[in-house]
Amino acid sequence: MIKFVTTEINGLTLRGTAHVPDGEPGQQFPTVLMFHGFGAVRDEGFRLFIQMSNRLMENGIAAVRFDFGCHGESDGEFEDFTFSQELNEGSALIDAVKSMSFVDSTKFSLLGESLGSVAASIVAGKRSTELTSLCMWSPAASFLDEILNDHTLQGKTVDNVEKDGYFDFYGLKLGKAFFDDLKNINIFDNAKKYQGPVKIVYGTNDFIPEKYSHKYMDGYENGELVIVQDGDHGWQSVPSRKRILDETMKFFRKTLLEAK
């Protein structure tokens, strides 16, 4: 069953989709909460999260994916978005989803894509005892270095933000608050507070340097890094997409269904 779900966080209504396996009335299922990428939506590019959600549902695992605030169908304007907001929402979504009637809150994992992977890693560090496992696709942990050190975002200068008051992100205004907020973000020290099972899947054609995935691995004692030849950031080829879906399904089958 696929159904529309909503929750309110800090005055914003977040809108999402839940994929729930068939079962008995009142049955609860292991669940994966998905965090989409920066400027993206809960479907992810070319149905990526939809495909993963369907795979999970077919294997007896529920999948829930929300548009973060200021993204997609959720409330808020992109101009007002900050990464700290995403982290706060990510943590609150754990509570909201765990309270849903079909969710087994004792078997609950996170999956992120791109910047959503970074958010998932930090939220996992903050909620380390409440999660079963964490999977990250194409973690975009380079964004702090790009913005704070290189003064660029996806290859474009951010030096005009102070004067203009916003950054032109594919036709959307990204406000100055986003950039001011980044001095408060520490990715890897927070991420390593989670020491449960972790799987990172990275493609060799990703524009995010591979070294950031290895930096994550340096902090994880129970981590696995899978390098996919010719995989790009959004997994936009049939072979690479099949590989990431298969690798992720294998991980969640092991951590959510087979683990005692």
PDB file of N, CA and C in Angstrom, residues 73-132:
ATOM      1  N   GLU A  73       6.656  19.560  -2.058  1.00  0.00           N
ATOM      2  CA  GLU A  73       5.293  19.926  -1.685  1.00  0.00           C
ATOM      3  C   GLU A  73       5.173  20.396  -0.248  1.00  0.00           C
ATOM      4  N   SER A  74       6.254  20.370   0.512  1.00  0.00           N
ATOM      5  CA  SER A  74       6.191  20.814   1.902  1.00  0.00           C
ATOM      6  C   SER A  74       6.153  22.333   1.993  1.00  0.00           C
ATOM      7  N   ASP A  75       5.696  22.815   3.138  1.00  0.00           N
ATOM      8  CA  ASP A  75       5.612  24.259   3.359  1.00  0.00           C
ATOM      9  C   ASP A  75       6.999  24.888   3.400  1.00  0.00           C
ATOM     10  N   GLY A  76       7.027  26.209   3.209  1.00  0.00           N
ATOM     11  CA  GLY A  76       8.267  26.968   3.309  1.00  0.00           C
ATOM     12  C   GLY A  76       8.819  27.356   1.958  1.00  0.00           C
ATOM     13  N   GLU A  77       9.598  28.437   1.954  1.00  0.00           N
ATOM     14  CA  GLU A  77      10.240  28.930   0.738  1.00  0.00           C
ATOM     15  C   GLU A  77      11.710  28.533   0.734  1.00  0.00           C
ATOM     16  N   PHE A  78      12.212  28.124  -0.415  1.00  0.00           N
ATOM     17  CA  PHE A  78      13.602  27.684  -0.520  1.00  0.00           C
ATOM     18  C   PHE A  78      14.568  28.773  -0.064  1.00  0.00           C
ATOM     19  N   GLU A  79      14.206  30.007  -0.242  1.00  0.00           N
ATOM     20  CA  GLU A  79      15.057  31.131   0.152  1.00  0.00           C
ATOM     21  C   GLU A  79      15.337  31.131   1.651  1.00  0.00           C
ATOM     22  N   ASP A  80      14.444  30.536   2.438  1.00  0.00           N
ATOM     23  CA  ASP A  80      14.577  30.536   3.895  1.00  0.00           C
ATOM     24  C   ASP A  80      15.258  29.278   4.436  1.00  0.00           C
ATOM     25  N   PHE A  81      15.620  28.364   3.577  1.00  0.00           N
ATOM     26  CA  PHE A  81      16.147  27.066   3.999  1.00  0.00           C
ATOM     27  C   PHE A  81      17.542  27.184   4.604  1.00  0.00           C
ATOM     28  N   THR A  82      17.784  26.428   5.679  1.00  0.00           N
ATOM     29  CA  THR A  82      19.132  26.253   6.227  1.00  0.00           C
ATOM     30  C   THR A  82      19.372  24.761   6.478  1.00  0.00           C
ATOM     31  N   PHE A  83      20.639  24.388   6.528  1.00  0.00           N
ATOM     32  CA  PHE A  83      20.961  22.986   6.788  1.00  0.00           C
ATOM     33  C   PHE A  83      20.610  22.601   8.220  1.00  0.00           C
ATOM     34  N   SER A  84      20.760  23.532   9.154  1.00  0.00           N
ATOM     35  CA  SER A  84      20.350  23.238  10.531  1.00  0.00           C
ATOM     36  C   SER A  84      18.865  22.920  10.605  1.00  0.00           C
ATOM     37  N   GLN A  85      18.066  23.613   9.793  1.00  0.00           N
ATOM     38  CA  GLN A  85      16.638  23.297   9.716  1.00  0.00           C
ATOM     39  C   GLN A  85      16.436  21.854   9.273  1.00  0.00           C
ATOM     40  N   GLU A  86      17.184  21.425   8.258  1.00  0.00           N
ATOM     41  CA  GLU A  86      17.057  20.049   7.781  1.00  0.00           C
ATOM     42  C   GLU A  86      17.435  19.051   8.871  1.00  0.00           C
ATOM     43  N   LEU A  87      18.477  19.348   9.625  1.00  0.00           N
ATOM     44  CA  LEU A  87      18.875  18.451  10.707  1.00  0.00           C
ATOM     45  C   LEU A  87      17.796  18.369  11.777  1.00  0.00           C
ATOM     46  N   ASN A  88      17.214  19.512  12.132  1.00  0.00           N
ATOM     47  CA  ASN A  88      16.141  19.512  13.128  1.00  0.00           C
ATOM     48  C   ASN A  88      14.930  18.731  12.627  1.00  0.00           C
ATOM     49  N   GLU A  89      14.598  18.942  11.358  1.00  0.00           N
ATOM     50  CA  GLU A  89      13.467  18.212  10.790  1.00  0.00           C
ATOM     51  C   GLU A  89      13.757  16.721  10.699  1.00  0.00           C
ATOM     52  N   GLY A  90      14.979  16.381  10.331  1.00  0.00           N
ATOM     53  CA  GLY A  90      15.333  14.973  10.235  1.00  0.00           C
ATOM     54  C   GLY A  90      15.162  14.247  11.554  1.00  0.00           C
ATOM     55  N   SER A  91      15.592  14.886  12.637  1.00  0.00           N
ATOM     56  CA  SER A  91      15.439  14.282  13.956  1.00  0.00           C
ATOM     57  C   SER A  91      13.969  14.187  14.343  1.00  0.00           C
ATOM     58  N   ALA A  92      13.213  15.252  14.073  1.00  0.00           N
ATOM     59  CA  ALA A  92      11.785  15.239  14.395  1.00  0.00           C
ATOM     60  C   ALA A  92      11.029  14.211  13.563  1.00  0.00           C
ATOM     61  N   LEU A  93      11.467  13.990  12.329  1.00  0.00           N
ATOM     62  CA  LEU A  93      10.810  12.987  11.490  1.00  0.00           C
ATOM     63  C   LEU A  93      10.986  11.577  12.047  1.00  0.00           C
ATOM     64  N   ILE A  94      12.101  11.321  12.712  1.00  0.00           N
ATOM     65  CA  ILE A  94      12.264  10.020  13.360  1.00  0.00           C
ATOM     66  C   ILE A  94      11.122   9.790  14.341  1.00  0.00           C
ATOM     67  N   ASP A  95      10.848  10.793  15.168  1.00  0.00           N
ATOM     68  CA  ASP A  95       9.773  10.661  16.152  1.00  0.00           C
ATOM     69  C   ASP A  95       8.413  10.526  15.472  1.00  0.00           C
ATOM     70  N   ALA A  96       8.188  11.349  14.441  1.00  0.00           N
ATOM     71  CA  ALA A  96       6.892  11.322  13.759  1.00  0.00           C
ATOM     72  C   ALA A  96       6.638   9.977  13.092  1.00  0.00           C
ATOM     73  N   VAL A  97       7.655   9.451  12.420  1.00  0.00           N
ATOM     74  CA  VAL A  97       7.471   8.193  11.697  1.00  0.00           C
ATOM     75  C   VAL A  97       7.387   7.015  12.663  1.00  0.00           C
ATOM     76  N   LYS A  98       8.182   7.047  13.728  1.00  0.00           N
ATOM     77  CA  LYS A  98       8.104   5.953  14.700  1.00  0.00           C
ATOM     78  C   LYS A  98       6.725   5.861  15.349  1.00  0.00           C
ATOM     79  N   SER A  99       5.992   6.969  15.370  1.00  0.00           N
ATOM     80  CA  SER A  99       4.661   6.961  15.979  1.00  0.00           C
ATOM     81  C   SER A  99       3.579   6.442  15.034  1.00  0.00           C
ATOM     82  N   MET A 100       3.904   6.216  13.764  1.00  0.00           N
ATOM     83  CA  MET A 100       2.918   5.719  12.801  1.00  0.00           C
ATOM     84  C   MET A 100       2.579   4.267  13.108  1.00  0.00           C
ATOM     85  N   SER A 101       1.323   3.916  12.931  1.00  0.00           N
ATOM     86  CA  SER A 101       0.804   2.639  13.424  1.00  0.00           C
ATOM     87  C   SER A 101       1.464   1.424  12.784  1.00  0.00           C
ATOM     88  N   PHE A 102       1.984   1.566  11.574  1.00  0.00           N
ATOM     89  CA  PHE A 102       2.557   0.410  10.859  1.00  0.00           C
ATOM     90  C   PHE A 102       4.051   0.227  11.117  1.00  0.00           C
ATOM     91  N   VAL A 103       4.650   1.075  11.946  1.00  0.00           N
ATOM     92  CA  VAL A 103       6.104   1.094  12.130  1.00  0.00           C
ATOM     93  C   VAL A 103       6.514   0.316  13.372  1.00  0.00           C
ATOM     94  N   ASP A 104       7.459  -0.603  13.193  1.00  0.00           N
ATOM     95  CA  ASP A 104       8.128  -1.262  14.311  1.00  0.00           C
ATOM     96  C   ASP A 104       9.293  -0.368  14.723  1.00  0.00           C
ATOM     97  N   SER A 105       9.111   0.362  15.806  1.00  0.00           N
ATOM     98  CA  SER A 105      10.100   1.374  16.196  1.00  0.00           C
ATOM     99  C   SER A 105      11.408   0.768  16.672  1.00  0.00           C
ATOM    100  N   THR A 106      11.442  -0.549  16.905  1.00  0.00           N
ATOM    101  CA  THR A 106      12.682  -1.200  17.340  1.00  0.00           C
ATOM    102  C   THR A 106      13.555  -1.612  16.163  1.00  0.00           C
ATOM    103  N   LYS A 107      13.023  -1.517  14.948  1.00  0.00           N
ATOM    104  CA  LYS A 107      13.782  -1.834  13.730  1.00  0.00           C
ATOM    105  C   LYS A 107      13.603  -0.673  12.764  1.00  0.00           C
ATOM    106  N   PHE A 108      14.464   0.315  12.919  1.00  0.00           N
ATOM    107  CA  PHE A 108      14.256   1.603  12.248  1.00  0.00           C
ATOM    108  C   PHE A 108      15.596   2.127  11.740  1.00  0.00           C
ATOM    109  N   SER A 109      15.671   2.394  10.444  1.00  0.00           N
ATOM    110  CA  SER A 109      16.935   2.787   9.816  1.00  0.00           C
ATOM    111  C   SER A 109      16.763   4.042   8.972  1.00  0.00           C
ATOM    112  N   LEU A 110      17.891   4.658   8.629  1.00  0.00           N
ATOM    113  CA  LEU A 110      17.913   5.845   7.781  1.00  0.00           C
ATOM    114  C   LEU A 110      18.628   5.541   6.469  1.00  0.00           C
ATOM    115  N   LEU A 111      18.145   6.182   5.401  1.00  0.00           N
ATOM    116  CA  LEU A 111      18.787   6.147   4.093  1.00  0.00           C
ATOM    117  C   LEU A 111      18.833   7.565   3.555  1.00  0.00           C
ATOM    118  N   GLY A 112      20.016   8.015   3.132  1.00  0.00           N
ATOM    119  CA  GLY A 112      20.146   9.352   2.567  1.00  0.00           C
ATOM    120  C   GLY A 112      20.776   9.327   1.198  1.00  0.00           C
ATOM    121  N   GLU A 113      20.479  10.369   0.413  1.00  0.00           N
ATOM    122  CA  GLU A 113      21.100  10.577  -0.893  1.00  0.00           C
ATOM    123  C   GLU A 113      21.732  11.960  -0.912  1.00  0.00           C
ATOM    124  N   SER A 114      23.013  12.042  -1.308  1.00  0.00           N
ATOM    125  CA  SER A 114      23.712  13.315  -1.490  1.00  0.00           C
ATOM    126  C   SER A 114      23.760  14.101  -0.174  1.00  0.00           C
ATOM    127  N   LEU A 115      23.238  15.324  -0.150  1.00  0.00           N
ATOM    128  CA  LEU A 115      23.238  16.081   1.103  1.00  0.00           C
ATOM    129  C   LEU A 115      22.325  15.425   2.132  1.00  0.00           C
ATOM    130  N   GLY A 116      21.328  14.693   1.657  1.00  0.00           N
ATOM    131  CA  GLY A 116      20.506  13.925   2.581  1.00  0.00           C
ATOM    132  C   GLY A 116      21.296  12.861   3.313  1.00  0.00           C
ATOM    133  N   SER A 117      22.344  12.333   2.685  1.00  0.00           N
ATOM    134  CA  SER A 117      23.239  11.398   3.370  1.00  0.00           C
ATOM    135  C   SER A 117      23.990  12.086   4.496  1.00  0.00           C
ATOM    136  N   VAL A 118      24.444  13.305   4.228  1.00  0.00           N
ATOM    137  CA  VAL A 118      25.156  14.059   5.262  1.00  0.00           C
ATOM    138  C   VAL A 118      24.224  14.330   6.434  1.00  0.00           C
ATOM    139  N   ALA A 119      23.005  14.765   6.128  1.00  0.00           N
ATOM    140  CA  ALA A 119      22.031  14.999   7.190  1.00  0.00           C
ATOM    141  C   ALA A 119      21.757  13.715   7.968  1.00  0.00           C
ATOM    142  N   ALA A 120      21.581  12.615   7.259  1.00  0.00           N
ATOM    143  CA  ALA A 120      21.308  11.342   7.929  1.00  0.00           C
ATOM    144  C   ALA A 120      22.456  10.933   8.840  1.00  0.00           C
ATOM    145  N   SER A 121      23.694  11.185   8.408  1.00  0.00           N
ATOM    146  CA  SER A 121      24.848  10.801   9.229  1.00  0.00           C
ATOM    147  C   SER A 121      24.903  11.604  10.521  1.00  0.00           C
ATOM    148  N   ILE A 122      24.588  12.894  10.443  1.00  0.00           N
ATOM    149  CA  ILE A 122      24.619  13.745  11.636  1.00  0.00           C
ATOM    150  C   ILE A 122      23.456  13.412  12.562  1.00  0.00           C
ATOM    151  N   VAL A 123      22.268  13.246  11.987  1.00  0.00           N
ATOM    152  CA  VAL A 123      21.107  12.878  12.794  1.00  0.00           C
ATOM    153  C   VAL A 123      21.334  11.524  13.460  1.00  0.00           C
ATOM    154  N   ALA A 124      21.934  10.585  12.737  1.00  0.00           N
ATOM    155  CA  ALA A 124      22.237   9.282  13.331  1.00  0.00           C
ATOM    156  C   ALA A 124      23.170   9.430  14.524  1.00  0.00           C
ATOM    157  N   GLY A 125      24.150  10.333  14.413  1.00  0.00           N
ATOM    158  CA  GLY A 125      25.044  10.566  15.532  1.00  0.00           C
ATOM    159  C   GLY A 125      24.326  11.107  16.754  1.00  0.00           C
ATOM    160  N   LYS A 126      23.323  11.926  16.522  1.00  0.00           N
ATOM    161  CA  LYS A 126      22.566  12.522  17.628  1.00  0.00           C
ATOM    162  C   LYS A 126      21.537  11.555  18.208  1.00  0.00           C
ATOM    163  N   ARG A 127      21.086  10.603  17.399  1.00  0.00           N
ATOM    164  CA  ARG A 127      20.049   9.656  17.842  1.00  0.00           C
ATOM    165  C   ARG A 127      20.593   8.227  17.795  1.00  0.00           C
ATOM    166  N   SER A 128      21.841   8.085  18.193  1.00  0.00           N
ATOM    167  CA  SER A 128      22.599   6.857  17.913  1.00  0.00           C
ATOM    168  C   SER A 128      21.992   5.602  18.524  1.00  0.00           C
ATOM    169  N   THR A 129      21.357   5.713  19.674  1.00  0.00           N
ATOM    170  CA  THR A 129      20.829   4.517  20.333  1.00  0.00           C
ATOM    171  C   THR A 129      19.449   4.122  19.815  1.00  0.00           C
ATOM    172  N   GLU A 130      18.887   4.933  18.920  1.00  0.00           N
ATOM    173  CA  GLU A 130      17.504   4.718  18.485  1.00  0.00           C
ATOM    174  C   GLU A 130      17.404   4.182  17.061  1.00  0.00           C
ATOM    175  N   LEU A 131      18.549   3.922  16.433  1.00  0.00           N
ATOM    176  CA  LEU A 131      18.553   3.493  15.039  1.00  0.00           C
ATOM    177  C   LEU A 131      19.175   2.107  14.899  1.00  0.00           C
ATOM    178  N   THR A 132      18.699   1.374  13.900  1.00  0.00           N
ATOM    179  CA  THR A 132      19.203   0.031  13.644  1.00  0.00           C
ATOM    180  C   THR A 132      20.376   0.045  12.678  1.00  0.00           C
TER     181      THR A 132
END
